[in-house]
Amino acid sequence: MQTERLTNTPAHIARAASLLRAGECVAVPTETVYGLAANALDVAAVAKIFAAKGRPADNPLIVHVLCVEDMMPLVKELPECVKRLASPLAYVTEQNTLRTPQGYKRLPKSVAFFPGPLSVILPKSAAVPDIVSGGLDTVALRIPAHPLARAVLREAGIPLAAPSANRSGSPSPTCAGHVLDDMDGKIAAVLDGGECSIGVESTVLSLAGDVPELLRPGAVTAEQLREVLGEVRISSAVLSDLSDGETAASPGMKYRHYAPKTPVVLLRDSSESYAAWCGANDCMALCFAEDAQYLRVPCFCYGGREDYDAQARLLFDGLRTLDESGFAPLIAAHAPEPIGVGLAVYNRLLRAAGFRILDV
Ligand code: AMP
Ligand code: MG
């Protein structure tokens, strides 16, 4: 199959939408990573996603829609808290200050999470085919904010199942070039929308149990969710490997993930100790800006030590770039603190490294 290269023009958006309506797979940019989209209500179309990615059948897909109203036919019922996640908590009174019923407070980074990088899991309706939910009785739903993703959704007029547009197990794509590296010839088209602004996949929040549970960290943080929802539990799978026989709340978390072909190890230490370890081993460094002056090995800087947003944006490009360079047989990644968006970066690195963490 010849993969069509589409760009941000009305004719190409219409082409992407018509391919999707015809049951084809099209890679579409979102603010998180590129998604491999297909009609979520068409079993044969969704099967093409699993085939192109080599994705295990029990790893469910996130369904993308335009607005909260479009979620309704896909779920048993919409809990009240979904509306709270969708609407601003209060209004901005002056720069960076909110007036809430409790008084004034600092403006959180985002007050409404829809549209945005948050997927919610809810009991599914019969409209959602089992292939989408990997056989579970729940479905993950997201309202993307990226203008091109929204234009395609609007034009296609159907909900779109869209996992990350990479080969299963490898780092997620944050530009059209990454998509083509993995998917050229396997999918109908890729819509090029430039680089993704966030760079890691959406936060996955289950609302199917008694207490909201964070299954996968992302740019919407646990701290931000607690501002709106009160108690939010963090799944043990976020920071640890599942032992054999344990069932995964989020099936995606049990697979080797986000990993380049070159093995990865994680290090957490000062710049000097990290650089010393790298110097003593045949490796390439995925490092912080602060480390570069000490390093004598090939390196890719993915942001400042505490610049978690930059790390998220550049993480997968860094892993792919080092992998392709072939300079050394090992990638030594300097891991951030697992707080805020740093938790999302740490979670991806843990899996890319197969949980190999070295204490220098
Ligand atoms: P991806 O689309 O590649 O970002 O992967 C989607 C992620 O969402 C995977 O980790 C899935 O396991 C998770 N997910 C999707 N649907 C569900 C669901 N119904 N229950 C739990 N996790 C889900
Ligand atoms: Mg993925």
mmCIF file of C-alpha atoms and ligand atoms in Angstrom:
data_model
loop_
_atom_site.group_PDB
_atom_site.id
_atom_site.type_symbol
_atom_site.label_atom_id
_atom_site.label_comp_id
_atom_site.label_asym_id
_atom_site.label_seq_id
_atom_site.Cartn_x
_atom_site.Cartn_y
_atom_site.Cartn_z
ATOM 1 C CA MET A 1 0.000 0.000 0.000
ATOM 2 C CA GLN A 2 1.207 3.499 -0.883
ATOM 3 C CA THR A 3 0.934 5.759 2.194
ATOM 4 C CA GLU A 4 -0.397 9.182 1.132
ATOM 5 C CA ARG A 5 1.405 12.234 2.570
ATOM 6 C CA LEU A 6 -1.217 14.805 3.544
ATOM 7 C CA THR A 7 -0.682 18.295 4.951
ATOM 8 C CA ASN A 8 -2.711 21.004 6.662
ATOM 9 C CA THR A 9 -4.935 22.084 3.742
ATOM 10 C CA PRO A 10 -8.747 21.880 3.490
ATOM 11 C CA ALA A 11 -8.457 19.407 0.587
ATOM 12 C CA HIS A 12 -6.092 17.133 2.523
ATOM 13 C CA ILE A 13 -8.221 17.271 5.692
ATOM 14 C CA ALA A 14 -11.213 16.275 3.556
ATOM 15 C CA ARG A 15 -9.137 13.445 2.036
ATOM 16 C CA ALA A 16 -8.130 12.172 5.497
ATOM 17 C CA ALA A 17 -11.772 12.258 6.613
ATOM 18 C CA SER A 18 -13.004 10.427 3.525
ATOM 19 C CA LEU A 19 -10.363 7.689 3.908
ATOM 20 C CA LEU A 20 -11.476 7.294 7.543
ATOM 21 C CA ARG A 21 -15.148 7.099 6.571
ATOM 22 C CA ALA A 22 -14.190 4.455 3.993
ATOM 23 C CA GLY A 23 -12.681 2.270 6.743
ATOM 24 C CA GLU A 24 -8.983 3.087 6.271
ATOM 25 C CA CYS A 25 -6.317 3.964 8.872
ATOM 26 C CA VAL A 26 -4.871 7.485 8.845
ATOM 27 C CA ALA A 27 -2.179 8.832 11.193
ATOM 28 C CA VAL A 28 -3.285 12.174 12.622
ATOM 29 C CA PRO A 29 -1.386 14.671 14.789
ATOM 30 C CA THR A 30 -2.668 15.389 18.285
ATOM 31 C CA GLU A 31 -1.173 17.574 21.010
ATOM 32 C CA THR A 32 0.217 14.448 22.758
ATOM 33 C CA VAL A 33 1.637 12.156 20.038
ATOM 34 C CA TYR A 34 0.509 11.120 16.532
ATOM 35 C CA GLY A 35 -2.494 8.790 16.661
ATOM 36 C CA LEU A 36 -3.290 5.986 14.210
ATOM 37 C CA ALA A 37 -6.976 6.684 13.628
ATOM 38 C CA ALA A 38 -9.811 4.526 12.298
ATOM 39 C CA ASN A 39 -13.607 4.535 12.596
ATOM 40 C CA ALA A 40 -14.207 3.320 16.172
ATOM 41 C CA LEU A 41 -17.598 1.873 15.235
ATOM 42 C CA ASP A 42 -16.271 -0.205 12.300
ATOM 43 C CA VAL A 43 -14.775 -3.525 13.459
ATOM 44 C CA ALA A 44 -12.903 -4.136 10.190
ATOM 45 C CA ALA A 45 -11.375 -0.641 10.268
ATOM 46 C CA VAL A 46 -10.240 -1.052 13.889
ATOM 47 C CA ALA A 47 -8.733 -4.457 13.042
ATOM 48 C CA LYS A 48 -6.451 -2.632 10.569
ATOM 49 C CA ILE A 49 -5.021 -0.561 13.457
ATOM 50 C CA PHE A 50 -4.073 -3.708 15.381
ATOM 51 C CA ALA A 51 -2.553 -5.271 12.239
ATOM 52 C CA ALA A 52 -0.515 -2.182 11.242
ATOM 53 C CA LYS A 53 0.877 -1.724 14.774
ATOM 54 C CA GLY A 54 1.326 -5.399 15.633
ATOM 55 C CA ARG A 55 -0.644 -4.556 18.779
ATOM 56 C CA PRO A 56 -1.829 -7.347 21.110
ATOM 57 C CA ALA A 57 -5.614 -7.780 20.852
ATOM 58 C CA ASP A 58 -6.126 -7.333 24.621
ATOM 59 C CA ASN A 59 -4.583 -3.827 24.624
ATOM 60 C CA PRO A 60 -7.588 -1.485 24.242
ATOM 61 C CA LEU A 61 -7.720 1.732 22.216
ATOM 62 C CA ILE A 62 -8.637 5.278 23.183
ATOM 63 C CA VAL A 63 -11.653 6.679 21.310
ATOM 64 C CA HIS A 64 -11.440 10.332 20.283
ATOM 65 C CA VAL A 65 -14.501 12.587 20.018
ATOM 66 C CA LEU A 66 -15.122 16.330 19.596
ATOM 67 C CA CYS A 67 -17.046 17.167 22.760
ATOM 68 C CA VAL A 68 -18.644 15.765 25.920
ATOM 69 C CA GLU A 69 -22.008 15.331 24.129
ATOM 70 C CA ASP A 70 -20.307 13.004 21.630
ATOM 71 C CA MET A 71 -19.169 10.793 24.537
ATOM 72 C CA MET A 72 -22.761 10.046 25.557
ATOM 73 C CA PRO A 73 -23.670 7.363 22.971
ATOM 74 C CA LEU A 74 -20.438 5.495 23.785
ATOM 75 C CA VAL A 75 -20.966 5.102 27.552
ATOM 76 C CA LYS A 76 -23.571 3.609 29.868
ATOM 77 C CA GLU A 77 -23.870 6.903 31.684
ATOM 78 C CA LEU A 78 -21.828 10.036 32.014
ATOM 79 C CA PRO A 79 -20.904 10.716 35.652
ATOM 80 C CA GLU A 80 -21.275 14.270 36.920
ATOM 81 C CA CYS A 81 -17.499 14.562 37.438
ATOM 82 C CA VAL A 82 -16.903 14.357 33.668
ATOM 83 C CA LYS A 83 -18.760 17.644 33.331
ATOM 84 C CA ARG A 84 -16.596 19.076 36.116
ATOM 85 C CA LEU A 85 -13.457 18.010 34.224
ATOM 86 C CA ALA A 86 -14.859 19.675 31.124
ATOM 87 C CA SER A 87 -15.712 23.086 32.489
ATOM 88 C CA PRO A 88 -13.555 25.724 34.129
ATOM 89 C CA LEU A 89 -13.627 25.536 37.932
ATOM 90 C CA ALA A 90 -14.186 29.240 38.233
ATOM 91 C CA TYR A 91 -13.337 32.342 36.294
ATOM 92 C CA VAL A 92 -10.064 34.174 36.100
ATOM 93 C CA THR A 93 -10.215 37.450 37.985
ATOM 94 C CA GLU A 94 -6.726 38.728 37.432
ATOM 95 C CA GLN A 95 -3.666 37.261 35.865
ATOM 96 C CA ASN A 96 -2.983 33.798 37.300
ATOM 97 C CA THR A 97 -5.601 34.102 40.018
ATOM 98 C CA LEU A 98 -8.919 32.315 40.214
ATOM 99 C CA ARG A 99 -11.983 33.170 42.222
ATOM 100 C CA THR A 100 -13.576 29.999 43.488
ATOM 101 C CA PRO A 101 -16.411 29.569 45.983
ATOM 102 C CA GLN A 102 -13.684 29.072 48.616
ATOM 103 C CA GLY A 103 -11.857 32.315 47.817
ATOM 104 C CA TYR A 104 -8.920 33.271 45.622
ATOM 105 C CA LYS A 105 -6.214 30.879 44.566
ATOM 106 C CA ARG A 106 -3.405 30.493 42.050
ATOM 107 C CA LEU A 107 -4.511 29.430 38.598
ATOM 108 C CA PRO A 108 -3.652 25.772 38.031
ATOM 109 C CA LYS A 109 -1.910 25.095 34.747
ATOM 110 C CA SER A 110 -5.180 24.108 33.172
ATOM 111 C CA VAL A 111 -8.592 24.562 34.716
ATOM 112 C CA ALA A 112 -10.585 22.561 32.210
ATOM 113 C CA PHE A 113 -9.124 19.341 30.878
ATOM 114 C CA PHE A 114 -11.383 18.851 27.870
ATOM 115 C CA PRO A 115 -10.329 19.380 25.181
ATOM 116 C CA GLY A 116 -6.860 18.272 26.263
ATOM 117 C CA PRO A 117 -4.419 15.467 27.064
ATOM 118 C CA LEU A 118 -6.728 13.502 29.386
ATOM 119 C CA SER A 119 -8.463 10.176 28.628
ATOM 120 C CA VAL A 120 -11.225 8.950 30.924
ATOM 121 C CA ILE A 121 -12.333 5.345 31.304
ATOM 122 C CA LEU A 122 -16.051 4.677 31.726
ATOM 123 C CA PRO A 123 -18.381 1.666 31.427
ATOM 124 C CA LYS A 124 -19.028 1.315 27.696
ATOM 125 C CA SER A 125 -22.331 1.164 25.824
ATOM 126 C CA ALA A 126 -23.178 -1.560 23.306
ATOM 127 C CA ALA A 127 -22.240 0.866 20.519
ATOM 128 C CA VAL A 128 -18.522 0.336 21.227
ATOM 129 C CA PRO A 129 -17.263 -2.866 19.572
ATOM 130 C CA ASP A 130 -15.356 -5.317 21.809
ATOM 131 C CA ILE A 131 -12.305 -5.074 19.549
ATOM 132 C CA VAL A 132 -11.928 -1.405 20.625
ATOM 133 C CA SER A 133 -12.038 -2.172 24.352
ATOM 134 C CA GLY A 134 -9.853 -5.279 24.112
ATOM 135 C CA GLY A 135 -12.759 -7.293 25.495
ATOM 136 C CA LEU A 136 -13.187 -5.063 28.596
ATOM 137 C CA ASP A 137 -16.597 -3.636 29.529
ATOM 138 C CA THR A 138 -15.125 -0.124 29.722
ATOM 139 C CA VAL A 139 -13.953 2.353 27.096
ATOM 140 C CA ALA A 140 -11.295 5.084 27.181
ATOM 141 C CA LEU A 141 -12.443 8.437 25.764
ATOM 142 C CA ARG A 142 -10.555 11.601 24.901
ATOM 143 C CA ILE A 143 -11.352 15.009 23.444
ATOM 144 C CA PRO A 144 -8.180 16.170 21.661
ATOM 145 C CA ALA A 145 -7.288 19.865 21.497
ATOM 146 C CA HIS A 146 -5.066 19.808 18.393
ATOM 147 C CA PRO A 147 -6.751 21.859 15.641
ATOM 148 C CA LEU A 148 -5.955 19.290 12.925
ATOM 149 C CA ALA A 149 -7.256 16.358 14.979
ATOM 150 C CA ARG A 150 -10.425 18.363 15.622
ATOM 151 C CA ALA A 151 -10.782 19.329 11.946
ATOM 152 C CA VAL A 152 -10.558 15.653 10.938
ATOM 153 C CA LEU A 153 -13.055 14.588 13.629
ATOM 154 C CA ARG A 154 -15.483 17.313 12.529
ATOM 155 C CA GLU A 155 -15.147 16.495 8.839
ATOM 156 C CA ALA A 156 -15.355 12.705 9.337
ATOM 157 C CA GLY A 157 -18.310 12.916 11.730
ATOM 158 C CA ILE A 158 -17.424 9.616 13.435
ATOM 159 C CA PRO A 159 -15.643 8.708 16.694
ATOM 160 C CA LEU A 160 -12.029 7.756 15.984
ATOM 161 C CA ALA A 161 -10.163 4.987 17.767
ATOM 162 C CA ALA A 162 -6.533 6.124 17.788
ATOM 163 C CA PRO A 163 -3.619 4.572 19.657
ATOM 164 C CA SER A 164 -0.135 5.995 19.170
ATOM 165 C CA ALA A 165 0.948 5.599 15.522
ATOM 166 C CA ASN A 166 4.096 3.540 16.208
ATOM 167 C CA ARG A 167 4.940 -0.123 15.858
ATOM 168 C CA SER A 168 3.755 -1.759 19.085
ATOM 169 C CA GLY A 169 6.490 -1.526 21.722
ATOM 170 C CA SER A 170 8.570 1.227 20.125
ATOM 171 C CA PRO A 171 8.725 4.933 21.098
ATOM 172 C CA SER A 172 5.607 6.926 20.225
ATOM 173 C CA PRO A 173 5.807 9.238 17.183
ATOM 174 C CA THR A 174 5.969 12.980 17.811
ATOM 175 C CA CYS A 175 6.325 14.029 14.152
ATOM 176 C CA ALA A 176 5.189 12.695 10.768
ATOM 177 C CA GLY A 177 8.707 11.405 10.034
ATOM 178 C CA HIS A 178 8.536 9.096 13.073
ATOM 179 C CA VAL A 179 5.170 7.767 11.833
ATOM 180 C CA LEU A 180 6.604 7.007 8.393
ATOM 181 C CA ASP A 181 9.659 5.298 9.924
ATOM 182 C CA ASP A 182 7.271 2.754 11.481
ATOM 183 C CA MET A 183 4.182 2.775 9.248
ATOM 184 C CA ASP A 184 5.157 3.663 5.670
ATOM 185 C CA GLY A 185 3.370 1.264 3.312
ATOM 186 C CA LYS A 186 1.135 -0.128 6.088
ATOM 187 C CA ILE A 187 -1.471 2.651 6.400
ATOM 188 C CA ALA A 188 -3.530 4.698 3.934
ATOM 189 C CA ALA A 189 -2.170 8.141 4.866
ATOM 190 C CA VAL A 190 -0.359 10.362 7.326
ATOM 191 C CA LEU A 191 -1.509 13.918 7.969
ATOM 192 C CA ASP A 192 1.560 16.046 8.726
ATOM 193 C CA GLY A 193 0.871 18.634 11.427
ATOM 194 C CA GLY A 194 4.457 19.261 12.508
ATOM 195 C CA GLU A 195 5.790 18.406 15.950
ATOM 196 C CA CYS A 196 3.515 17.516 18.860
ATOM 197 C CA SER A 197 3.558 20.144 21.595
ATOM 198 C CA ILE A 198 3.290 17.751 24.569
ATOM 199 C CA GLY A 199 5.186 14.692 23.349
ATOM 200 C CA VAL A 200 3.932 12.002 25.755
ATOM 201 C CA GLU A 201 0.608 10.190 25.549
ATOM 202 C CA SER A 202 -2.496 11.372 27.404
ATOM 203 C CA THR A 203 -3.075 10.932 31.114
ATOM 204 C CA VAL A 204 -5.385 7.902 31.555
ATOM 205 C CA LEU A 205 -7.872 8.253 34.415
ATOM 206 C CA SER A 206 -10.311 5.496 35.299
ATOM 207 C CA LEU A 207 -13.721 6.738 36.465
ATOM 208 C CA ALA A 208 -15.150 3.220 36.398
ATOM 209 C CA GLY A 209 -14.453 2.415 40.096
ATOM 210 C CA ASP A 210 -15.471 4.070 43.391
ATOM 211 C CA VAL A 211 -12.387 6.317 43.505
ATOM 212 C CA PRO A 212 -10.840 7.956 40.395
ATOM 213 C CA GLU A 213 -7.599 6.128 39.583
ATOM 214 C CA LEU A 214 -4.656 7.365 37.516
ATOM 215 C CA LEU A 215 -3.611 4.476 35.260
ATOM 216 C CA ARG A 216 -1.090 6.340 33.124
ATOM 217 C CA PRO A 217 0.521 9.696 33.984
ATOM 218 C CA GLY A 218 0.642 12.441 31.346
ATOM 219 C CA ALA A 219 0.614 16.212 30.953
ATOM 220 C CA VAL A 220 -2.518 16.483 33.098
ATOM 221 C CA THR A 221 -1.042 15.684 36.501
ATOM 222 C CA ALA A 222 -2.458 13.881 39.521
ATOM 223 C CA GLU A 223 -2.071 17.128 41.454
ATOM 224 C CA GLN A 224 -4.257 18.995 38.922
ATOM 225 C CA LEU A 225 -6.893 16.243 38.896
ATOM 226 C CA ARG A 226 -7.106 16.333 42.696
ATOM 227 C CA GLU A 227 -7.959 20.040 42.485
ATOM 228 C CA VAL A 228 -11.120 19.114 40.609
ATOM 229 C CA LEU A 229 -11.969 15.613 41.832
ATOM 230 C CA GLY A 230 -10.639 15.473 45.386
ATOM 231 C CA GLU A 231 -9.240 11.990 45.970
ATOM 232 C CA VAL A 232 -7.327 10.436 43.037
ATOM 233 C CA ARG A 233 -5.519 7.132 43.538
ATOM 234 C CA ILE A 234 -2.343 6.391 41.579
ATOM 235 C CA SER A 235 -2.274 2.850 40.190
ATOM 236 C CA SER A 236 0.661 0.756 41.420
ATOM 237 C CA ALA A 237 1.379 -0.060 37.746
ATOM 238 C CA VAL A 238 2.543 3.535 37.152
ATOM 239 C CA LEU A 239 5.864 3.008 38.896
ATOM 240 C CA SER A 240 6.255 -0.745 39.114
ATOM 241 C CA ASP A 241 6.328 -3.802 36.929
ATOM 242 C CA LEU A 242 3.383 -6.172 37.186
ATOM 243 C CA SER A 243 4.294 -9.461 38.749
ATOM 244 C CA ASP A 244 3.273 -12.603 36.871
ATOM 245 C CA GLY A 245 -0.390 -13.425 37.251
ATOM 246 C CA GLU A 246 -1.321 -9.876 38.342
ATOM 247 C CA THR A 247 -4.027 -8.411 36.123
ATOM 248 C CA ALA A 248 -3.471 -5.005 34.627
ATOM 249 C CA ALA A 249 -6.038 -2.255 35.244
ATOM 250 C CA SER A 250 -4.580 -0.700 32.105
ATOM 251 C CA PRO A 251 -3.530 -3.569 29.834
ATOM 252 C CA GLY A 252 -1.065 -1.350 27.943
ATOM 253 C CA MET A 253 1.074 -1.117 31.083
ATOM 254 C CA LYS A 254 2.011 -4.772 31.056
ATOM 255 C CA TYR A 255 3.815 -4.711 27.716
ATOM 256 C CA ARG A 256 7.392 -3.661 26.974
ATOM 257 C CA HIS A 257 6.809 -0.200 25.702
ATOM 258 C CA TYR A 258 8.301 2.957 24.303
ATOM 259 C CA ALA A 259 11.574 1.102 23.753
ATOM 260 C CA PRO A 260 14.153 1.747 21.026
ATOM 261 C CA LYS A 261 16.111 -1.240 19.640
ATOM 262 C CA THR A 262 19.168 -0.196 21.660
ATOM 263 C CA PRO A 263 18.859 -1.248 25.333
ATOM 264 C CA VAL A 264 18.199 1.573 27.826
ATOM 265 C CA VAL A 265 19.252 1.953 31.475
ATOM 266 C CA LEU A 266 18.036 4.647 33.864
ATOM 267 C CA LEU A 267 20.271 6.620 36.173
ATOM 268 C CA ARG A 268 19.292 9.068 38.893
ATOM 269 C CA ASP A 269 22.097 11.152 40.305
ATOM 270 C CA SER A 270 24.073 14.396 40.110
ATOM 271 C CA SER A 271 25.369 15.508 36.709
ATOM 272 C CA GLU A 272 28.947 14.675 37.738
ATOM 273 C CA SER A 273 28.198 11.096 38.861
ATOM 274 C CA TYR A 274 25.954 10.450 35.876
ATOM 275 C CA ALA A 275 28.628 11.689 33.474
ATOM 276 C CA ALA A 276 31.301 9.647 35.275
ATOM 277 C CA TRP A 277 29.206 6.477 34.886
ATOM 278 C CA CYS A 278 28.631 7.233 31.191
ATOM 279 C CA GLY A 279 32.363 7.833 30.683
ATOM 280 C CA ALA A 280 33.183 4.423 32.155
ATOM 281 C CA ASN A 281 30.679 2.566 29.950
ATOM 282 C CA ASP A 282 30.214 2.187 26.198
ATOM 283 C CA CYS A 283 27.024 4.218 25.958
ATOM 284 C CA MET A 284 25.132 7.203 24.554
ATOM 285 C CA ALA A 285 23.473 9.665 26.921
ATOM 286 C CA LEU A 286 19.881 10.911 27.008
ATOM 287 C CA CYS A 287 20.767 13.749 29.320
ATOM 288 C CA PHE A 288 19.751 17.001 30.971
ATOM 289 C CA ALA A 289 21.158 20.294 29.702
ATOM 290 C CA GLU A 290 23.132 20.579 32.967
ATOM 291 C CA ASP A 291 24.953 17.295 32.254
ATOM 292 C CA ALA A 292 26.371 18.222 28.852
ATOM 293 C CA GLN A 293 29.483 20.021 30.115
ATOM 294 C CA TYR A 294 30.608 16.891 31.988
ATOM 295 C CA LEU A 295 29.806 14.307 29.287
ATOM 296 C CA ARG A 296 32.394 12.822 26.953
ATOM 297 C CA VAL A 297 30.031 10.419 25.155
ATOM 298 C CA PRO A 298 27.519 11.078 22.317
ATOM 299 C CA CYS A 299 24.478 12.706 23.868
ATOM 300 C CA PHE A 300 20.969 14.063 23.224
ATOM 301 C CA CYS A 301 19.856 16.770 25.675
ATOM 302 C CA TYR A 302 16.136 16.482 26.327
ATOM 303 C CA GLY A 303 15.707 19.513 28.569
ATOM 304 C CA GLY A 304 16.814 21.041 31.834
ATOM 305 C CA ARG A 305 16.795 18.843 34.973
ATOM 306 C CA GLU A 306 13.544 20.364 36.197
ATOM 307 C CA ASP A 307 12.049 21.279 32.811
ATOM 308 C CA TYR A 308 9.643 18.334 32.709
ATOM 309 C CA ASP A 309 7.617 19.830 29.840
ATOM 310 C CA ALA A 310 10.703 19.948 27.610
ATOM 311 C CA GLN A 311 11.681 16.414 28.655
ATOM 312 C CA ALA A 312 8.202 15.152 27.724
ATOM 313 C CA ARG A 313 8.333 16.931 24.365
ATOM 314 C CA LEU A 314 11.779 15.611 23.405
ATOM 315 C CA LEU A 315 11.851 12.178 25.117
ATOM 316 C CA PHE A 316 10.724 9.995 22.220
ATOM 317 C CA ASP A 317 12.646 11.969 19.591
ATOM 318 C CA GLY A 318 15.732 11.558 21.786
ATOM 319 C CA LEU A 319 15.277 7.795 22.072
ATOM 320 C CA ARG A 320 14.673 7.436 18.320
ATOM 321 C CA THR A 321 17.569 9.717 17.355
ATOM 322 C CA LEU A 322 20.095 7.961 19.608
ATOM 323 C CA ASP A 323 18.830 4.583 18.404
ATOM 324 C CA GLU A 324 19.342 5.498 14.746
ATOM 325 C CA SER A 325 22.779 7.017 15.348
ATOM 326 C CA GLY A 326 24.135 3.609 16.388
ATOM 327 C CA PHE A 327 27.060 5.319 18.172
ATOM 328 C CA ALA A 328 27.016 2.896 21.124
ATOM 329 C CA PRO A 329 25.205 -0.310 22.174
ATOM 330 C CA LEU A 330 23.502 1.258 25.226
ATOM 331 C CA ILE A 331 21.434 4.373 26.025
ATOM 332 C CA ALA A 332 21.991 5.774 29.535
ATOM 333 C CA ALA A 333 18.984 7.953 30.334
ATOM 334 C CA HIS A 334 19.163 10.528 33.128
ATOM 335 C CA ALA A 335 15.761 10.202 34.809
ATOM 336 C CA PRO A 336 13.783 13.150 36.228
ATOM 337 C CA GLU A 337 12.041 13.302 39.586
ATOM 338 C CA PRO A 338 8.707 11.442 39.405
ATOM 339 C CA ILE A 339 6.651 14.547 40.231
ATOM 340 C CA GLY A 340 4.242 16.624 38.115
ATOM 341 C CA VAL A 341 4.833 15.998 34.411
ATOM 342 C CA GLY A 342 8.144 14.405 35.487
ATOM 343 C CA LEU A 343 6.081 11.389 36.591
ATOM 344 C CA ALA A 344 4.940 10.868 32.971
ATOM 345 C CA VAL A 345 8.526 11.077 31.692
ATOM 346 C CA TYR A 346 9.783 8.731 34.437
ATOM 347 C CA ASN A 347 6.969 6.228 33.734
ATOM 348 C CA ARG A 348 7.869 6.046 29.999
ATOM 349 C CA LEU A 349 11.599 5.758 30.703
ATOM 350 C CA LEU A 350 11.012 2.958 33.222
ATOM 351 C CA ARG A 351 9.257 0.912 30.560
ATOM 352 C CA ALA A 352 11.722 1.826 27.807
ATOM 353 C CA ALA A 353 14.445 0.548 30.154
ATOM 354 C CA GLY A 354 12.555 -2.606 31.115
ATOM 355 C CA PHE A 355 12.746 -1.329 34.749
ATOM 356 C CA ARG A 356 16.572 -1.329 34.810
ATOM 357 C CA ILE A 357 17.490 1.492 37.208
ATOM 358 C CA LEU A 358 21.104 1.952 38.287
ATOM 359 C CA ASP A 359 22.024 3.771 41.474
ATOM 360 C CA VAL A 360 25.360 5.384 40.740
HETATM 361 P P1 AMP B 1 -2.132 4.231 23.368
HETATM 362 O O1 AMP B 1 -3.354 4.536 22.593
HETATM 363 O O2 AMP B 1 -1.068 3.558 22.591
HETATM 364 O O3 AMP B 1 -1.670 5.464 24.052
HETATM 365 O O4 AMP B 1 -2.598 3.213 24.475
HETATM 366 C C1 AMP B 1 -3.815 3.400 25.153
HETATM 367 C C2 AMP B 1 -3.642 3.160 26.621
HETATM 368 O O5 AMP B 1 -4.900 3.300 27.268
HETATM 369 C C3 AMP B 1 -3.128 1.757 26.925
HETATM 370 O O6 AMP B 1 -2.198 1.818 27.990
HETATM 371 C C4 AMP B 1 -4.398 1.031 27.335
HETATM 372 O O7 AMP B 1 -4.126 -0.036 28.176
HETATM 373 C C5 AMP B 1 -5.207 2.144 28.019
HETATM 374 N N1 AMP B 1 -6.644 1.864 27.931
HETATM 375 C C6 AMP B 1 -7.441 2.043 26.860
HETATM 376 N N2 AMP B 1 -8.711 1.632 27.131
HETATM 377 C C7 AMP B 1 -8.699 1.183 28.411
HETATM 378 C C8 AMP B 1 -9.690 0.618 29.259
HETATM 379 N N3 AMP B 1 -10.939 0.421 28.851
HETATM 380 N N4 AMP B 1 -9.316 0.265 30.508
HETATM 381 C C9 AMP B 1 -8.044 0.459 30.930
HETATM 382 N N5 AMP B 1 -7.061 0.984 30.156
HETATM 383 C C10 AMP B 1 -7.373 1.346 28.917
HETATM 384 MG MG MG B 2 1.023 3.490 22.466
#
